[in-house]
Short mmCIF file of N, CA and C in Angstrom, two decimals:
data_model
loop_
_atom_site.label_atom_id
_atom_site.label_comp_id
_atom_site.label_asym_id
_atom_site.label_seq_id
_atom_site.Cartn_x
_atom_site.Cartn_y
_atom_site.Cartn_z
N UNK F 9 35.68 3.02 28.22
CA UNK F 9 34.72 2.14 27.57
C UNK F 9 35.47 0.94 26.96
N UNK F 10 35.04 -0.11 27.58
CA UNK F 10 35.48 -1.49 26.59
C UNK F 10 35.49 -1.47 24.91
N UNK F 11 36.19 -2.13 24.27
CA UNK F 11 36.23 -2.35 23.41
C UNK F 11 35.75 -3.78 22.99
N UNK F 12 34.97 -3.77 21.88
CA UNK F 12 34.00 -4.92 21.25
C UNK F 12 34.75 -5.38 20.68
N UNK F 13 35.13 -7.04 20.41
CA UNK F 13 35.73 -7.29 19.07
C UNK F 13 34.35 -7.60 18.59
N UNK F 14 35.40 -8.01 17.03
CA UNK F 14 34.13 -8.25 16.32
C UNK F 14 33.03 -9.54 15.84
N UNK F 15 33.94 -10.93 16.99
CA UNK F 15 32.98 -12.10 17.14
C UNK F 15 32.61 -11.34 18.11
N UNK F 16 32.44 -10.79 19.55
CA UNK F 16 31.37 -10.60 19.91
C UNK F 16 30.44 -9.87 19.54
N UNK F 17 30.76 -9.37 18.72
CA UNK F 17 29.83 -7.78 18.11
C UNK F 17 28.50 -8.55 17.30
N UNK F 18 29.34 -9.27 16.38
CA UNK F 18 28.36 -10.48 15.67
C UNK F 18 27.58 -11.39 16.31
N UNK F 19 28.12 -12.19 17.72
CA UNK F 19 27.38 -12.56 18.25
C UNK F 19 26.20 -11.77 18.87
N UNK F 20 26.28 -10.71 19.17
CA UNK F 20 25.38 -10.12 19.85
C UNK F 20 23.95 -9.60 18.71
N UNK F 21 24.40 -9.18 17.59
CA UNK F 21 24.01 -8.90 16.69
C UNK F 21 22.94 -10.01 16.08
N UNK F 22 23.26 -11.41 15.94
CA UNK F 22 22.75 -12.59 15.86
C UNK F 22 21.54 -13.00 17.01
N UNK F 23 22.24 -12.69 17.79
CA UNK F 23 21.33 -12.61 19.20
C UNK F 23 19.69 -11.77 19.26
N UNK F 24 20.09 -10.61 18.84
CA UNK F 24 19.50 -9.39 18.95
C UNK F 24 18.32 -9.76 17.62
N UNK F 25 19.08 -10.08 16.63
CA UNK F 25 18.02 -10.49 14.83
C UNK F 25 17.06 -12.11 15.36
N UNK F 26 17.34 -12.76 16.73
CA UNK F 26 16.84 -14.09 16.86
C UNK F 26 16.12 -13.43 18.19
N UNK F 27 15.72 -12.15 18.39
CA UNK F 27 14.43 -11.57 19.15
C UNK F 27 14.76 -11.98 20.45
N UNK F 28 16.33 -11.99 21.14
CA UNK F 28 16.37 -12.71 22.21
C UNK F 28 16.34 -11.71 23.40
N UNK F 29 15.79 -11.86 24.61
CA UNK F 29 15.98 -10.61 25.42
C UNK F 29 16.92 -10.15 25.94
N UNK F 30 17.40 -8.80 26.70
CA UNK F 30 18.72 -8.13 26.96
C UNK F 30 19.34 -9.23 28.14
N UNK F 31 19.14 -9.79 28.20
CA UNK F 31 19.27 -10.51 29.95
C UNK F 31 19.93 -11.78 29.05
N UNK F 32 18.79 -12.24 28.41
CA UNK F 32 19.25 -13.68 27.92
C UNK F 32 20.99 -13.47 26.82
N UNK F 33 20.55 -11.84 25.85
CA UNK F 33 21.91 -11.79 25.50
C UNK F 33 23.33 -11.65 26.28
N UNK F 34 22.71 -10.57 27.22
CA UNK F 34 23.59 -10.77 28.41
C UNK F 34 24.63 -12.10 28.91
N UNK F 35 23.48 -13.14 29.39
CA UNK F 35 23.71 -14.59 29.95
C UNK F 35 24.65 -15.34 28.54
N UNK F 36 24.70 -15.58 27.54
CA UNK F 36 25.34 -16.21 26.20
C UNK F 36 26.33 -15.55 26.53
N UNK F 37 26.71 -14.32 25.90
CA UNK F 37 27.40 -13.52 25.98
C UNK F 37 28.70 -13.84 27.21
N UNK F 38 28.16 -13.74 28.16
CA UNK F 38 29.31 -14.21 29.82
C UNK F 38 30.08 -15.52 29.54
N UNK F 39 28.59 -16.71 29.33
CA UNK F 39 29.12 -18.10 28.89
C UNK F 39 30.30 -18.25 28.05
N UNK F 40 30.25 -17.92 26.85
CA UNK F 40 31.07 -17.55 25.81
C UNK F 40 32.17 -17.19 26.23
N UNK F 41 32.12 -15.96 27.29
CA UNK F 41 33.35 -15.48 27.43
C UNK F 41 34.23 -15.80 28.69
N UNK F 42 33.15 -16.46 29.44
CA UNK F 42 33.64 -17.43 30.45
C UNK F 42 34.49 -18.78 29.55
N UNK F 43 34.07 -19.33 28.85
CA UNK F 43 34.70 -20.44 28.15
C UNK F 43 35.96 -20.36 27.55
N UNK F 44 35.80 -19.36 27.14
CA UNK F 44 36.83 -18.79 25.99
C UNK F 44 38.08 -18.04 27.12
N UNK F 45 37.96 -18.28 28.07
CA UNK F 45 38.99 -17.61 29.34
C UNK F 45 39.04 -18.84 29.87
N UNK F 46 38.58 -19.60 30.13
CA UNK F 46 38.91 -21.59 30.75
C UNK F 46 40.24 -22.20 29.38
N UNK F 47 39.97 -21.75 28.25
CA UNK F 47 40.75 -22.14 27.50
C UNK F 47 41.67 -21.29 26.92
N UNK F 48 42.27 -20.07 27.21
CA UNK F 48 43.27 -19.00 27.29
C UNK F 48 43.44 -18.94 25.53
N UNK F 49 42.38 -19.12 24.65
CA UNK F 49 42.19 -18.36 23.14
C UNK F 49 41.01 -18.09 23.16
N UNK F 50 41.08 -17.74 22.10
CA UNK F 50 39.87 -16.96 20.64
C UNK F 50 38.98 -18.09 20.65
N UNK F 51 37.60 -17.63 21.05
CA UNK F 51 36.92 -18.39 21.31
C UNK F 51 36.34 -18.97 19.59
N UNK F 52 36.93 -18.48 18.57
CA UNK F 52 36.47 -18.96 17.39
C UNK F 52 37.26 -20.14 16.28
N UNK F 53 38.25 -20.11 17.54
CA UNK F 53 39.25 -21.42 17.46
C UNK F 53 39.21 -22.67 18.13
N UNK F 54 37.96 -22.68 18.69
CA UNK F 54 37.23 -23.91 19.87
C UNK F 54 36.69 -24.62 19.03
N UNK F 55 36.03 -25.86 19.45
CA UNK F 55 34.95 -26.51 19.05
C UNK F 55 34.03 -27.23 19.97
N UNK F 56 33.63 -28.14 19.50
CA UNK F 56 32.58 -29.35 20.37
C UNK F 56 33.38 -30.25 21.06
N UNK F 57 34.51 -30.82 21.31
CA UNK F 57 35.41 -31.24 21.83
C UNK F 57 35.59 -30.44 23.31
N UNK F 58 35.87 -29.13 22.49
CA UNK F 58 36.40 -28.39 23.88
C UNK F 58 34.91 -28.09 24.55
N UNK F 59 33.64 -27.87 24.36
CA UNK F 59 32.78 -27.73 24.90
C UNK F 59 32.40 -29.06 25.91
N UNK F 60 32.67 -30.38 25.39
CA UNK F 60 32.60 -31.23 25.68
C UNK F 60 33.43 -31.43 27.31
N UNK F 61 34.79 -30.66 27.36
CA UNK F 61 35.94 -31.01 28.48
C UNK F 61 35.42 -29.79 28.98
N UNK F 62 34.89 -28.71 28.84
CA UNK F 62 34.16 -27.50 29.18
C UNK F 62 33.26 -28.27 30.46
N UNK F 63 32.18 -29.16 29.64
CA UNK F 63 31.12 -29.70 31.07
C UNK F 63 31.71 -30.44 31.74
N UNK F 64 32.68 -31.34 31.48
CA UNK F 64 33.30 -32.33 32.17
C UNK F 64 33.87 -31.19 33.18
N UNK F 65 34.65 -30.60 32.90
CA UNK F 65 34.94 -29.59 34.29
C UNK F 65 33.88 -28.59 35.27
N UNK F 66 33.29 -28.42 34.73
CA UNK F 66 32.15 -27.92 34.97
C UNK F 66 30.99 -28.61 36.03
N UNK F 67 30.67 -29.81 36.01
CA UNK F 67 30.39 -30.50 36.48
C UNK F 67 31.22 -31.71 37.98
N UNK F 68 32.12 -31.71 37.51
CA UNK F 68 33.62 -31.28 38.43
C UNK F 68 33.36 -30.48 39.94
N UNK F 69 33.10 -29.00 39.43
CA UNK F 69 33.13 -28.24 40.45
C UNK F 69 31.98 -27.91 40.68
N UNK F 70 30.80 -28.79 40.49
CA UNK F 70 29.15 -28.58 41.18
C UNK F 70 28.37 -27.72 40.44
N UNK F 71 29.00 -27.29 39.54
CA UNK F 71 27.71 -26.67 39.02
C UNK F 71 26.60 -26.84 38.49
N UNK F 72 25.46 -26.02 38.90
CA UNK F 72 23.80 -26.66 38.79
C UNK F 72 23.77 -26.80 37.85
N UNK F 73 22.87 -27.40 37.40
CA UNK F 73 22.25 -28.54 36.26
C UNK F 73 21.71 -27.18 35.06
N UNK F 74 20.90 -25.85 35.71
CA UNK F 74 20.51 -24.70 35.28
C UNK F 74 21.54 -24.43 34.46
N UNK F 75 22.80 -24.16 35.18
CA UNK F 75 23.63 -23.06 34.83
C UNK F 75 24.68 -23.92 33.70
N UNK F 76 24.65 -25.12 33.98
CA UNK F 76 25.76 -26.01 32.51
C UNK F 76 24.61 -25.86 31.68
N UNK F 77 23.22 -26.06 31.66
CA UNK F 77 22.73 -26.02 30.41
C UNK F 77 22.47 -24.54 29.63
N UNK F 78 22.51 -23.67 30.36
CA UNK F 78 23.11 -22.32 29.98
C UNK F 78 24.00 -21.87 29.26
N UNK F 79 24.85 -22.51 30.11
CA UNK F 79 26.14 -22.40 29.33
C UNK F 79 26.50 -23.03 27.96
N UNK F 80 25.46 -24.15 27.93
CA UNK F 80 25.45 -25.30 26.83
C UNK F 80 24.96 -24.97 26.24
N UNK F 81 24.07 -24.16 26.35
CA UNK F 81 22.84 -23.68 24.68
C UNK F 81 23.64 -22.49 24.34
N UNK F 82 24.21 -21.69 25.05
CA UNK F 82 24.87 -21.10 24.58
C UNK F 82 25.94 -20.70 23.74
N UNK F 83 26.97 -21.73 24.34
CA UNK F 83 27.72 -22.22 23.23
C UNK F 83 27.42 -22.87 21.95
N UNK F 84 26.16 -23.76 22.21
CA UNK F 84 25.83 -24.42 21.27
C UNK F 84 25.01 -23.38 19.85
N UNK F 85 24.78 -22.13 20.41
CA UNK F 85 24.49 -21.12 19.63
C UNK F 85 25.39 -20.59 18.73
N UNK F 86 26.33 -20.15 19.71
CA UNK F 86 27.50 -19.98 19.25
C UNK F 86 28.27 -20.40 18.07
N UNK F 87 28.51 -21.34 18.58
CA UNK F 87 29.47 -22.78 17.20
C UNK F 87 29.14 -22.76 15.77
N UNK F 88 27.41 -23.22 16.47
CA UNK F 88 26.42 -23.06 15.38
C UNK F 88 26.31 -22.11 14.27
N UNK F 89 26.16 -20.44 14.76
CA UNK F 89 26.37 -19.77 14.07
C UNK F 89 27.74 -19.27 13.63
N UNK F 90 28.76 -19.48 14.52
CA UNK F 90 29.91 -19.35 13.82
C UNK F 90 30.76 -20.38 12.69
N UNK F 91 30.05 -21.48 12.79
CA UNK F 91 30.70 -22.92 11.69
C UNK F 91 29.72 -22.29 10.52
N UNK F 92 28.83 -21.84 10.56
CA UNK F 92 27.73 -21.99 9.18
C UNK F 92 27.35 -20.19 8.78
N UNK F 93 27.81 -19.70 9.72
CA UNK F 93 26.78 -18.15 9.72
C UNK F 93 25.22 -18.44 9.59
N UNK F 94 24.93 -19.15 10.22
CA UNK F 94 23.44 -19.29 10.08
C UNK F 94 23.05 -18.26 10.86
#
């Protein structure tokens, strides 16, 4: 069995209290950890900058318009609740 840290644990947790469905937590969840593996740290050491060179590459290698904004609300969830704990 994998082991959780505990930004994802929180993220998911955040996820789960904002009524989101298993699929959609699912989908954040990948993004996140897709991102956070494009940039070889802790995804709680990123910011809007790096999200920023995130689409620029992203867009780069064709990806649909669907799947960057996916990835974009996602992160943008993310940040969000991790800069403020909102």
């Amino acid at each position: 069995m994998e082991q959780t840290s505990p930004l994802r644990q929180r993220m998911i947790e955040d996820l789960t209290i904002r009524n989101l469905s298993p699929e959609t937590q699912r989908s954040n969840v990948h993004h996140v950890a897709k991102f956070s593996r494009f940039f070889w740290t802790i995804t709680g050491q990123l910011g809007y900058e790096e999200v920023r060179a995130y689409q620029a590459h992203s867009v780069g290698r064709t990806v649909s318009w669907g799947a960057l904004n996916q990835a974009v609300c996602a992160l943008r969830f993310f940040l969000r609740r991790d800069a403020g704990s909102i």
